[in-house]
Coordinates of C-alpha atoms in Angstrom, one line a residue:
X1 CA 49.9 97.8 75.7
X2 CA 48.7 98.7 72.4
X3 CA 50.7 100.5 69.9
X4 CA 50.4 104.0 69.2
X5 CA 48.6 103.2 65.5
X6 CA 46.1 101.3 67.7
X7 CA 44.6 104.1 69.7
X8 CA 41.9 104.7 67.5
X9 CA 40.6 101.2 68.4
X10 CA 40.3 102.7 71.9
X11 CA 37.9 105.9 71.4
X12 CA 36.3 106.0 74.8
X13 CA 39.9 106.3 76.2
X14 CA 40.3 109.2 73.9
X15 CA 37.5 110.8 74.7
X16 CA 38.0 110.7 78.5
X17 CA 41.7 112.1 77.9
X18 CA 40.1 114.8 76.0
X19 CA 37.7 115.8 78.9
X20 CA 40.4 115.5 81.6
X21 CA 42.8 117.7 79.6
X22 CA 40.0 120.1 78.5
X23 CA 39.4 120.6 82.3
X24 CA 42.9 120.7 83.3
X25 CA 43.7 123.6 80.9
X26 CA 40.3 125.2 81.5
X27 CA 41.3 125.5 85.2
X28 CA 44.6 127.3 84.1
X29 CA 46.0 126.2 87.2
X30 CA 49.4 126.0 85.7
X31 CA 49.3 129.4 84.8
X32 CA 48.9 130.5 88.1
X33 CA 51.6 128.1 89.6
X34 CA 48.7 126.2 91.6
X35 CA 49.3 122.7 90.1
X36 CA 52.0 121.8 92.6
X37 CA 49.9 122.3 95.9
X38 CA 49.3 120.7 98.9
X39 CA 50.7 117.1 98.9
X40 CA 52.2 117.8 95.4
X41 CA 54.8 119.8 97.0
X42 CA 56.2 117.1 98.9
X43 CA 56.4 115.1 95.8
X44 CA 57.9 118.0 93.5
X45 CA 60.4 118.6 96.2
X46 CA 62.1 115.8 95.0
X47 CA 62.3 117.2 91.5
X48 CA 63.7 120.5 92.5
X49 CA 66.4 118.7 94.6
X50 CA 67.5 116.4 91.5
X51 CA 67.1 118.9 88.9
X52 CA 67.5 122.3 90.0
X53 CA 70.1 121.8 92.9
X54 CA 71.6 118.7 91.5
X55 CA 71.6 116.7 94.8
X56 CA 70.1 113.3 95.7
X57 CA 69.5 114.5 99.6
X58 CA 68.4 117.6 100.8
X59 CA 71.2 119.0 102.6
X60 CA 70.9 122.3 100.5
X61 CA 67.4 123.0 102.1
X62 CA 69.1 124.7 105.6
X63 CA 70.5 127.5 102.9
X64 CA 67.3 128.3 101.5
X65 CA 65.2 131.5 102.1
X66 CA 62.4 131.2 104.4
X67 CA 60.2 131.7 101.3
X68 CA 61.9 129.3 99.3
X69 CA 61.4 126.8 102.3
X70 CA 57.7 127.1 102.4
X71 CA 57.6 125.4 98.6
X72 CA 59.3 122.2 100.0
X73 CA 57.4 119.8 102.3
X74 CA 60.5 118.7 104.4
X75 CA 60.2 116.7 107.5
X76 CA 63.2 118.4 109.4
X77 CA 63.6 116.6 113.0
X78 CA 66.1 117.3 115.6
X79 CA 69.2 115.3 114.7
X80 CA 68.2 114.4 111.3
X81 CA 68.8 115.6 108.1
X82 CA 65.8 117.4 106.4
X83 CA 63.7 115.0 103.9
X84 CA 60.2 115.3 102.4
X85 CA 57.4 113.6 104.4
X86 CA 56.1 112.1 101.1
X87 CA 58.1 109.3 99.1
X88 CA 59.6 109.8 95.7
X89 CA 57.5 107.5 93.7
X90 CA 55.5 110.5 91.6
X91 CA 58.8 112.1 91.3
X92 CA 60.1 109.0 88.9
X93 CA 57.2 109.5 86.6
X94 CA 57.4 113.5 86.6
X95 CA 61.1 113.6 86.1
X96 CA 61.4 113.4 82.2
X97 CA 58.8 116.2 81.4
X98 CA 60.4 118.5 84.4
X99 CA 64.1 118.0 83.2
X100 CA 63.2 118.9 79.5
X101 CA 61.3 122.3 80.8
X102 CA 64.4 122.7 83.0
X103 CA 66.7 122.7 80.1
X104 CA 64.2 124.6 77.6
X105 CA 63.9 127.5 80.7
X106 CA 67.6 128.2 80.4
X107 CA 67.3 128.8 76.6
X108 CA 63.9 131.0 76.9
X109 CA 64.9 133.0 80.1
X110 CA 62.2 131.5 82.2
X111 CA 63.1 131.0 85.9
X112 CA 64.9 127.9 86.6
X113 CA 63.6 127.5 89.9
X114 CA 61.7 124.3 89.9
X115 CA 58.3 126.0 90.7
X116 CA 57.6 128.6 87.9
X117 CA 54.8 128.2 85.6
X118 CA 56.5 125.8 83.0
X119 CA 57.4 123.2 85.8
X120 CA 53.7 123.6 86.7
X121 CA 52.7 122.7 83.1
X122 CA 55.1 119.8 82.8
X123 CA 53.8 118.2 86.2
X124 CA 50.1 118.7 84.8
X125 CA 50.8 117.1 81.6
X126 CA 52.6 114.4 83.2
X127 CA 49.5 113.4 85.1
X128 CA 47.5 113.4 81.7
X129 CA 50.2 111.1 79.9
X130 CA 50.1 108.7 82.8
X131 CA 46.2 108.6 83.1
X132 CA 46.4 107.7 79.3
X133 CA 48.7 104.9 79.7
X134 CA 46.7 103.7 82.8
X135 CA 43.6 103.9 81.0
X136 CA 44.6 102.2 78.0
X137 CA 46.3 99.3 79.9
X138 CA 42.8 98.9 82.0
X139 CA 40.9 98.9 78.5
X140 CA 43.0 96.1 77.2
X141 CA 42.9 94.2 80.3
X142 CA 38.9 94.4 80.5
X143 CA 38.5 93.3 76.8
X144 CA 39.9 90.2 77.6
X145 CA 36.9 89.5 79.6
X146 CA 34.2 91.6 78.5
X147 CA 33.0 93.1 75.0
X148 CA 34.3 96.3 73.4
X149 CA 30.9 97.8 74.5
X150 CA 31.0 96.9 78.3
X151 CA 34.9 97.8 78.5
X152 CA 34.1 101.2 77.1
X153 CA 30.9 101.7 79.3
X154 CA 32.8 100.8 82.7
X155 CA 35.5 103.1 81.5
X156 CA 33.3 105.9 80.8
X157 CA 31.4 105.6 84.4
X158 CA 34.8 104.9 86.3
X159 CA 36.2 108.4 85.0
X160 CA 32.9 110.5 84.8
X161 CA 30.8 109.2 87.7
X162 CA 33.5 109.2 90.4
X163 CA 36.2 111.5 92.0
X164 CA 38.7 110.0 89.5
X165 CA 37.5 112.8 87.1
X166 CA 38.8 115.6 89.7
X167 CA 41.8 114.0 90.5
X168 CA 42.8 113.4 86.8
X169 CA 42.1 116.9 85.9
X170 CA 42.0 119.9 88.4
X171 CA 43.9 118.0 90.9
X172 CA 46.2 115.7 88.8
X173 CA 49.6 116.3 90.6
X174 CA 48.5 114.2 93.6
X175 CA 49.2 110.4 94.1
X176 CA 45.9 108.8 93.5
X177 CA 45.4 108.7 89.7
X178 CA 49.4 107.8 89.5
X179 CA 48.2 104.9 91.7
X180 CA 45.1 104.1 90.0
X181 CA 47.4 103.9 86.3
X182 CA 50.2 102.0 87.9
X183 CA 47.9 99.5 89.4
X184 CA 45.9 99.1 86.2
X185 CA 49.4 98.6 84.0
X186 CA 50.4 96.3 86.8
X187 CA 47.1 94.0 86.1
X188 CA 47.7 94.0 82.5
X189 CA 51.5 93.3 82.6
X190 CA 50.6 90.3 84.9
X191 CA 47.5 89.1 83.0
X192 CA 49.7 89.3 79.8
X193 CA 52.3 87.2 81.6
X194 CA 49.6 84.5 82.4
X195 CA 48.6 84.4 78.7
X196 CA 52.1 85.0 76.9
X197 CA 54.5 83.5 79.7
X198 CA 57.4 85.7 78.8
X199 CA 59.4 87.0 81.4
X200 CA 59.3 90.6 80.7
X201 CA 56.0 91.1 81.3
X202 CA 56.5 89.2 84.9
X203 CA 59.3 91.7 85.6
X204 CA 57.4 94.6 84.3
X205 CA 54.2 93.5 86.8
X206 CA 56.6 93.2 89.6
X207 CA 58.1 96.8 89.1
X208 CA 54.7 98.7 88.7
X209 CA 53.5 96.4 92.0
X210 CA 56.7 97.9 93.5
X211 CA 56.1 101.4 92.2
X212 CA 52.4 101.7 93.7
X213 CA 53.7 100.3 97.0
X214 CA 56.4 103.0 97.1
X215 CA 53.9 105.6 96.2
X216 CA 51.4 104.4 99.0
X217 CA 53.0 101.6 101.1
X218 CA 49.7 100.0 102.2
X219 CA 48.9 99.5 98.6
X220 CA 51.4 96.5 99.0
X221 CA 48.2 94.8 99.8
X222 CA 47.5 95.0 95.9
X223 CA 50.0 92.3 95.4
X224 CA 47.5 89.6 96.9
X225 CA 45.9 90.0 93.3
X226 CA 48.4 87.9 91.5
X227 CA 49.1 85.6 94.2
X228 CA 45.6 84.6 94.3
X229 CA 45.5 84.3 90.8
X230 CA 48.4 82.0 90.7
X231 CA 47.0 79.9 93.6
X232 CA 44.1 79.0 91.2
X233 CA 46.6 78.0 88.8
X234 CA 48.8 75.1 90.2
X235 CA 50.9 74.1 87.7
X236 CA 51.8 77.7 87.1
X237 CA 52.5 78.4 90.9
X238 CA 54.9 75.6 90.9
X239 CA 56.6 76.7 87.9
X240 CA 57.0 80.2 89.0
X241 CA 59.6 79.4 91.6
X242 CA 62.8 79.6 89.8
X243 CA 65.3 82.1 89.1
X244 CA 63.0 84.6 87.0
X245 CA 60.8 84.8 89.9
X246 CA 64.1 86.0 91.9
X247 CA 64.5 88.6 89.5
X248 CA 60.9 89.6 89.8
X249 CA 61.6 90.4 93.3
X250 CA 64.4 92.5 92.5
X251 CA 62.3 94.2 90.1
X252 CA 59.6 94.8 92.8
X253 CA 62.3 96.2 94.9
X254 CA 64.1 98.7 92.3
X255 CA 61.5 101.6 92.8
X256 CA 61.9 101.2 96.4
X257 CA 65.4 101.2 97.1
X258 CA 66.3 104.5 96.2
X259 CA 64.0 105.9 98.9
X260 CA 65.6 103.5 101.2
X261 CA 68.9 104.9 100.5
X262 CA 67.5 108.4 101.2
X263 CA 65.9 107.4 104.7
X264 CA 69.4 105.7 105.3
X265 CA 71.3 108.9 104.8
X266 CA 68.8 111.2 106.6
X267 CA 68.1 109.3 109.4
X268 CA 70.4 106.3 109.9
X269 CA 67.6 103.8 109.1
X270 CA 67.0 102.0 105.8
X271 CA 63.1 102.2 106.7
X272 CA 61.7 105.2 108.3
X273 CA 58.0 106.5 109.3
X274 CA 58.0 110.0 108.4
X275 CA 54.4 110.8 109.3
X276 CA 55.4 111.6 113.0
X277 CA 52.4 111.6 115.3
X278 CA 49.8 110.6 112.4
X279 CA 49.0 106.9 112.9
X280 CA 46.9 104.3 111.8
X281 CA 44.5 103.2 114.8
X282 CA 43.9 99.4 114.0
X283 CA 41.6 98.8 116.5
X284 CA 39.4 101.8 116.1
X285 CA 38.4 102.0 112.5
X286 CA 35.9 104.5 111.0
X287 CA 34.5 102.0 108.5
X288 CA 30.8 103.0 108.6
X289 CA 31.3 107.0 108.5
X290 CA 34.4 106.5 105.7
X291 CA 31.4 104.9 103.6
X292 CA 28.2 106.7 104.6
X293 CA 29.1 110.0 106.3
X294 CA 28.2 113.1 104.6
X295 CA 31.6 114.4 105.6
X296 CA 33.3 112.8 102.3
X297 CA 31.7 109.0 102.7
X298 CA 32.8 107.2 99.7
X299 CA 29.4 105.7 98.8
X300 CA 27.6 109.1 99.4
X301 CA 30.0 111.2 97.1
X302 CA 30.5 108.0 94.7
X303 CA 27.7 106.0 94.7
X304 CA 28.6 104.4 91.2
X305 CA 30.5 101.8 93.3
X306 CA 27.2 100.1 94.9
X307 CA 27.0 98.5 91.3
X308 CA 30.7 97.1 91.6
X309 CA 29.7 95.4 94.9
X310 CA 26.6 93.9 93.4
X311 CA 28.9 92.7 90.1
X312 CA 31.0 90.3 92.0
X313 CA 27.8 88.2 92.0
X314 CA 28.0 88.0 88.1
X315 CA 31.8 87.5 88.0
X316 CA 32.6 83.8 89.3
X317 CA 32.1 82.4 85.9
X318 CA 34.4 84.9 83.6
X319 CA 37.2 84.7 86.3
X320 CA 37.0 83.0 89.6
X321 CA 40.4 83.9 90.9
X322 CA 40.1 87.4 90.1
X323 CA 36.4 87.3 91.8
X324 CA 38.3 85.8 94.7
X325 CA 41.1 88.5 94.7
X326 CA 38.5 91.3 94.6
X327 CA 36.4 89.8 97.2
X328 CA 39.5 89.7 99.7
X329 CA 41.3 92.6 98.8
X330 CA 38.5 95.1 98.5
X331 CA 37.4 94.7 102.5
X332 CA 41.1 94.5 103.8
X333 CA 41.6 97.9 101.7
X334 CA 38.7 99.6 103.2
X335 CA 39.7 98.7 107.0
X336 CA 42.9 100.2 106.2
X337 CA 42.1 103.2 104.6
X338 CA 39.2 104.0 107.3
X339 CA 41.9 103.0 110.3
X340 CA 43.9 106.2 109.3
X341 CA 43.3 109.0 111.8
X342 CA 42.2 111.3 109.3
X343 CA 39.6 109.0 108.0
X344 CA 37.9 111.5 105.6
X345 CA 41.4 112.5 104.2
X346 CA 41.1 116.0 104.8
X347 CA 39.2 118.6 102.1
X348 CA 39.1 116.1 99.5
X349 CA 36.1 114.8 97.1
X350 CA 35.2 111.9 98.4
X351 CA 37.8 109.5 99.9
X352 CA 40.9 109.9 97.7
X353 CA 42.7 106.4 98.7
X354 CA 39.6 104.5 97.2
X355 CA 40.9 105.6 93.6
X356 CA 44.0 103.4 94.1
X357 CA 41.7 100.2 93.9
X358 CA 39.7 101.6 91.0
X359 CA 41.3 99.4 88.6
X360 CA 40.2 96.3 90.4
X361 CA 36.8 97.4 91.1
X362 CA 36.5 97.8 87.4
X363 CA 35.9 93.9 87.0
X364 CA 33.0 93.7 89.1
X365 CA 31.4 96.9 87.9
X366 CA 32.0 95.6 84.1
X367 CA 30.4 92.2 85.3
X368 CA 27.3 94.1 86.5
X369 CA 27.0 96.1 83.4
X370 CA 27.4 93.1 81.2
X371 CA 24.6 91.5 83.3
X372 CA 22.1 94.6 82.7
X373 CA 22.8 94.5 78.6
X374 CA 22.2 90.6 78.6
X375 CA 18.6 91.2 80.3
X376 CA 15.3 92.8 79.3
X377 CA 15.7 95.9 77.3
X378 CA 14.1 97.9 80.3
X379 CA 16.8 96.9 82.5
X380 CA 19.6 98.6 80.0
X381 CA 17.3 101.5 79.5
X382 CA 16.9 102.1 83.3
X383 CA 20.6 101.3 84.0
X384 CA 21.5 104.0 81.1
X385 CA 19.6 106.8 82.7
X386 CA 20.7 106.0 86.4
X387 CA 24.1 106.1 85.0
X388 CA 23.7 109.5 83.2
X389 CA 22.3 111.0 86.5
X390 CA 25.4 109.7 88.3
X391 CA 27.7 111.3 85.6
X392 CA 25.8 114.6 85.9
X393 CA 25.9 114.4 89.7
X394 CA 29.6 113.9 89.4
X395 CA 30.1 116.9 87.0
X396 CA 28.2 119.0 89.9
X397 CA 30.2 117.6 92.6
X398 CA 33.6 118.3 90.9
X399 CA 32.5 122.0 89.8
X400 CA 31.4 122.6 93.5
X401 CA 34.7 121.0 95.0
X402 CA 36.5 123.2 92.8
X403 CA 34.9 126.5 93.3
X404 CA 35.0 125.6 97.3
X405 CA 31.3 125.1 97.6
X406 CA 31.6 121.3 98.4
X407 CA 34.2 121.6 101.1
X408 CA 35.1 117.8 101.9
X409 CA 36.0 117.6 105.6
X410 CA 33.6 119.8 106.7
X411 CA 30.6 118.9 105.1
X412 CA 27.5 118.0 107.1
X413 CA 23.5 116.4 105.8
X414 CA 22.4 120.4 105.6
X415 CA 25.4 121.2 103.2
X416 CA 24.9 118.0 101.1
X417 CA 21.1 118.7 100.4
X418 CA 21.9 122.5 99.8
X419 CA 24.3 121.2 97.1
X420 CA 22.6 118.4 95.7
X421 CA 21.9 118.9 91.8
X422 CA 22.0 122.7 92.5
X423 CA 23.3 124.7 90.0
X424 CA 23.4 128.0 91.8
X425 CA 24.1 127.3 95.5
X426 CA 25.4 129.7 98.1
X427 CA 29.2 130.6 97.2
X428 CA 30.5 129.8 101.0
X429 CA 28.2 127.5 103.2
X430 CA 30.7 128.0 105.7
X431 CA 29.5 131.6 106.3
X432 CA 25.9 130.6 106.9
X433 CA 26.8 127.6 109.4
X434 CA 26.5 124.8 107.3
X435 CA 30.0 123.2 107.6
X436 CA 31.1 121.3 110.9
X437 CA 35.0 121.2 111.4
X438 CA 36.2 117.8 112.5
X439 CA 37.7 117.4 115.9
X440 CA 41.1 116.6 114.6
X441 CA 42.8 116.8 117.8
X442 CA 40.9 114.0 119.3
X443 CA 41.3 112.0 115.8
X444 CA 44.9 112.2 116.1
X445 CA 44.9 110.8 119.5
X446 CA 42.8 107.9 118.6
X447 CA 39.6 109.3 120.3
X448 CA 36.2 109.6 119.6
X449 CA 35.2 113.3 118.1
X450 CA 33.5 115.7 120.4
X451 CA 30.3 117.1 118.8
X452 CA 28.8 119.3 121.3
X453 CA 30.2 122.9 121.9
X454 CA 29.1 125.6 124.5
X455 CA 28.0 128.7 123.4
X456 CA 29.3 131.5 125.1
X457 CA 28.2 134.9 124.4
X458 CA 31.3 137.2 125.4
X459 CA 30.3 140.5 123.5
X460 CA 27.5 142.0 121.6
X461 CA 26.7 145.0 119.6
X462 CA 23.4 146.0 118.2
X463 CA 21.7 149.1 117.3
X464 CA 19.8 150.8 120.0
X465 CA 17.7 153.2 117.6
X466 CA 17.0 150.6 114.8
X467 CA 13.3 150.8 113.7
X468 CA 11.2 147.9 113.8
X469 CA 10.8 146.5 110.3
X470 CA 13.3 148.3 108.4
X471 CA 12.5 148.0 104.6
X472 CA 14.7 147.6 101.8
X473 CA 14.1 147.3 97.9
X474 CA 15.3 148.6 94.6
X475 CA 14.9 152.2 95.7
X476 CA 16.6 152.1 99.2
X477 CA 19.3 149.0 98.3
X478 CA 21.2 149.5 101.7
X479 CA 20.6 149.7 105.6
X480 CA 22.6 151.6 107.9
X481 CA 25.9 149.6 108.7
X482 CA 26.2 148.4 112.2
X483 CA 29.9 148.3 113.4
X484 CA 32.2 146.8 115.8
X485 CA 35.8 147.9 116.4
X486 CA 38.6 145.4 115.6
X487 CA 40.2 146.5 119.2
X488 CA 37.2 145.3 120.8
X489 CA 36.7 141.8 119.5
X490 CA 39.2 138.8 118.9
X491 CA 38.6 135.4 117.3
X492 CA 41.3 133.4 119.1
X493 CA 40.9 129.9 119.9
X494 CA 37.0 128.9 119.5
X495 CA 36.0 132.3 119.3
X496 CA 34.2 133.3 116.6
X497 CA 32.4 136.4 115.2
X498 CA 28.2 135.8 114.7
X499 CA 26.5 138.4 113.0
X500 CA 22.8 138.0 112.4
X501 CA 19.3 139.7 111.5
X502 CA 15.6 138.8 111.5
X503 CA 14.6 139.3 107.7
X504 CA 11.0 138.8 106.3
X505 CA 9.8 139.1 102.6
X506 CA 6.7 138.2 101.0
X507 CA 8.3 136.6 97.9
X508 CA 12.0 135.9 97.5
X509 CA 11.7 134.7 94.0
X510 CA 13.6 137.1 91.6
X511 CA 15.4 139.1 94.4
X512 CA 19.1 139.2 95.4
X513 CA 19.6 139.9 98.8
X514 CA 22.6 139.8 101.0
X515 CA 23.7 140.0 104.4
X516 CA 27.2 141.7 103.9
X517 CA 29.8 141.5 106.3
X518 CA 33.2 143.4 105.6
X519 CA 36.5 144.1 107.4
X520 CA 38.2 147.7 106.9
X521 CA 40.5 149.8 108.2
X522 CA 40.1 153.6 106.4
X523 CA 39.7 153.2 102.5
X524 CA 41.6 149.1 102.9
X525 CA 39.4 146.0 102.6
X526 CA 40.7 143.0 104.4
X527 CA 37.5 140.9 103.9
X528 CA 34.4 141.5 102.2
X529 CA 31.7 138.6 102.5
X530 CA 28.0 137.9 101.4
X531 CA 25.5 135.6 102.5
X532 CA 23.3 135.1 99.6
X533 CA 19.8 135.0 101.5
X534 CA 18.0 134.5 98.3
X535 CA 19.7 131.2 98.0
X536 CA 19.0 130.2 101.4
X537 CA 15.7 128.8 100.8
X538 CA 14.0 130.7 103.2
X539 CA 10.3 130.6 104.0
X540 CA 8.3 133.6 102.6
X541 CA 5.8 135.6 104.7
X542 CA 7.4 135.2 108.1
X543 CA 10.4 136.7 110.2
X544 CA 13.5 134.1 110.4
X545 CA 17.0 134.8 111.8
X546 CA 19.8 134.6 109.6
X547 CA 23.2 134.0 110.9
X548 CA 26.8 134.3 109.6
X549 CA 29.8 132.9 111.2
X550 CA 33.4 134.5 110.3
X551 CA 37.1 134.9 111.9
X552 CA 38.5 138.2 111.7
X553 CA 40.9 138.5 109.2
X554 CA 44.7 138.0 110.7
X555 CA 46.2 141.1 109.1
X556 CA 43.0 143.3 110.2
X557 CA 44.9 146.4 112.2
X558 CA 43.6 147.5 115.6
X559 CA 42.3 150.5 113.9
X560 CA 40.0 148.6 111.8
X561 CA 36.4 147.6 112.3
X562 CA 33.7 144.9 111.1
X563 CA 30.7 146.3 109.4
X564 CA 27.6 144.5 108.8
X565 CA 24.5 145.6 106.7
X566 CA 21.7 144.4 104.2
X567 CA 22.0 144.8 100.8
X568 CA 19.0 144.5 98.2
X569 CA 20.9 144.2 94.8
X570 CA 17.7 143.9 92.5
X571 CA 14.3 142.4 92.2
X572 CA 10.5 143.2 92.8
X573 CA 9.0 143.5 96.1
X574 CA 10.7 144.3 99.3
X575 CA 12.8 142.9 102.4
X576 CA 12.1 143.7 106.1
X577 CA 14.8 143.8 109.0
X578 CA 14.8 144.0 112.3
X579 CA 17.5 143.3 115.2
X580 CA 20.8 143.1 113.3
X581 CA 23.2 141.8 115.7
X582 CA 27.0 141.2 116.1
X583 CA 28.3 138.9 118.7
X584 CA 31.7 137.8 119.7
X585 CA 31.1 133.9 120.9
X586 CA 33.3 131.2 122.3
X587 CA 32.5 128.0 121.3
X588 CA 34.6 125.4 123.0
X589 CA 33.9 121.4 123.1
X590 CA 32.1 119.8 125.6
X591 CA 33.8 116.7 126.7

């Protein structure tokens, strides 16, 4: 790794860290206790146990209040002691700053609960620090094979044009950029051992390979990289079998052993599968969907990686063993990732676990960039232009996902087209029916998803006295509200409320028109939603039916009501409305 004084030699790394840090602080997540969320709660549960409660295991969990228990992602099965569903790998990295914050909190009078604002800040800062170390290691590793320019361009695209940007800034408490960074450091350490033949580098590589395996056990696959590299160096392969290699095995196991001890204490078994009914279906992978589906498809939302695939053609002369390793590991990793029951990986931006492999894919990506700049000038110009478009597109996607407009697990082709390079898309595509919820029930059983739904109209509300072609404009901004009493509808099971109307305008340009749906009880609002009709690319001059789909708020009292109306906020001209309806519809799957 470069010394601190050498950091200025890695300007691209510093620039990327500055961008990620800027996005992290601009989000304000740590101020709203929103850094440690989702999977991150499972990792931080270890920190709270070790530092706040002073316990290695989780026997304290049963004594927590109901609200406190919600902070921990605990697997509490009958007959077993409680323990987190996720492993403790991230907690190793997050522990130092977390402990410092805990001690400072005692002096500053902050809550020492492990979950207040300072703890969120410590976890976010750790993510940035780990990313810095990972990018530095990857930069050095690449520079041993490519020029500084190629290495810098590779790092720029790897962060700027992929989902690594989001998971290194807005959501950096999750495992993916940790796996990315630790794998990069492991590659650098092993590479350094091949060059210098010092035991510490071999043991360090083994330690980091073990660490990244603990974070995600399927990442044990990455050990094929050093093994294949050694197979290409017969004399080193033979000399590696000695007491030093035995210590390397010990180093590999060091991060894993504490986890095994916890499993033994909690379950009686040294190795335990903590994911319950969630499975890998080896015989029915979703490779094509995982790569090309509009629902999070990796190459749809991270198209840069097409160039990494192509780059393997140009890297054999640079490092044949590393080319072979990448060619073998990549398809196996893809197969494993998309054999998981939830192949789209929930509500995420692109396919999150593919980030773990990016350090290795940096090699063929750099090989492609090297080939481009060694050709005619127009190749370089074309690729530079395309790269800028990919970076801009990725920043669009990152912002849209952060705002909740790009909804990974529910995305469709229509939603993708609505968002693509669109700086001002509708704020909630789910309301206007552009999302499609996955059939997780069948996926968990390894069955094909059901696509078709019945549409059963159970109840309907409409105006009996609404004149045809009612007009709204800047003088008459609101229509009368159509109302449905809460005691008369429900959205349990597959039921949903459909609100629709036919509208027409001669020119939507410059107009701001909303179909408003609100849930109210007396003066209290339980939900306010707007379908932004002016952003829906409606055709002018003809009647079109627009629809909204909503579930009732769970806390809406039976005395409340649903109200729907049209609002012309501003603009020239007018909008006509007719046939405003509210329907309760049941949409069960058709097997």
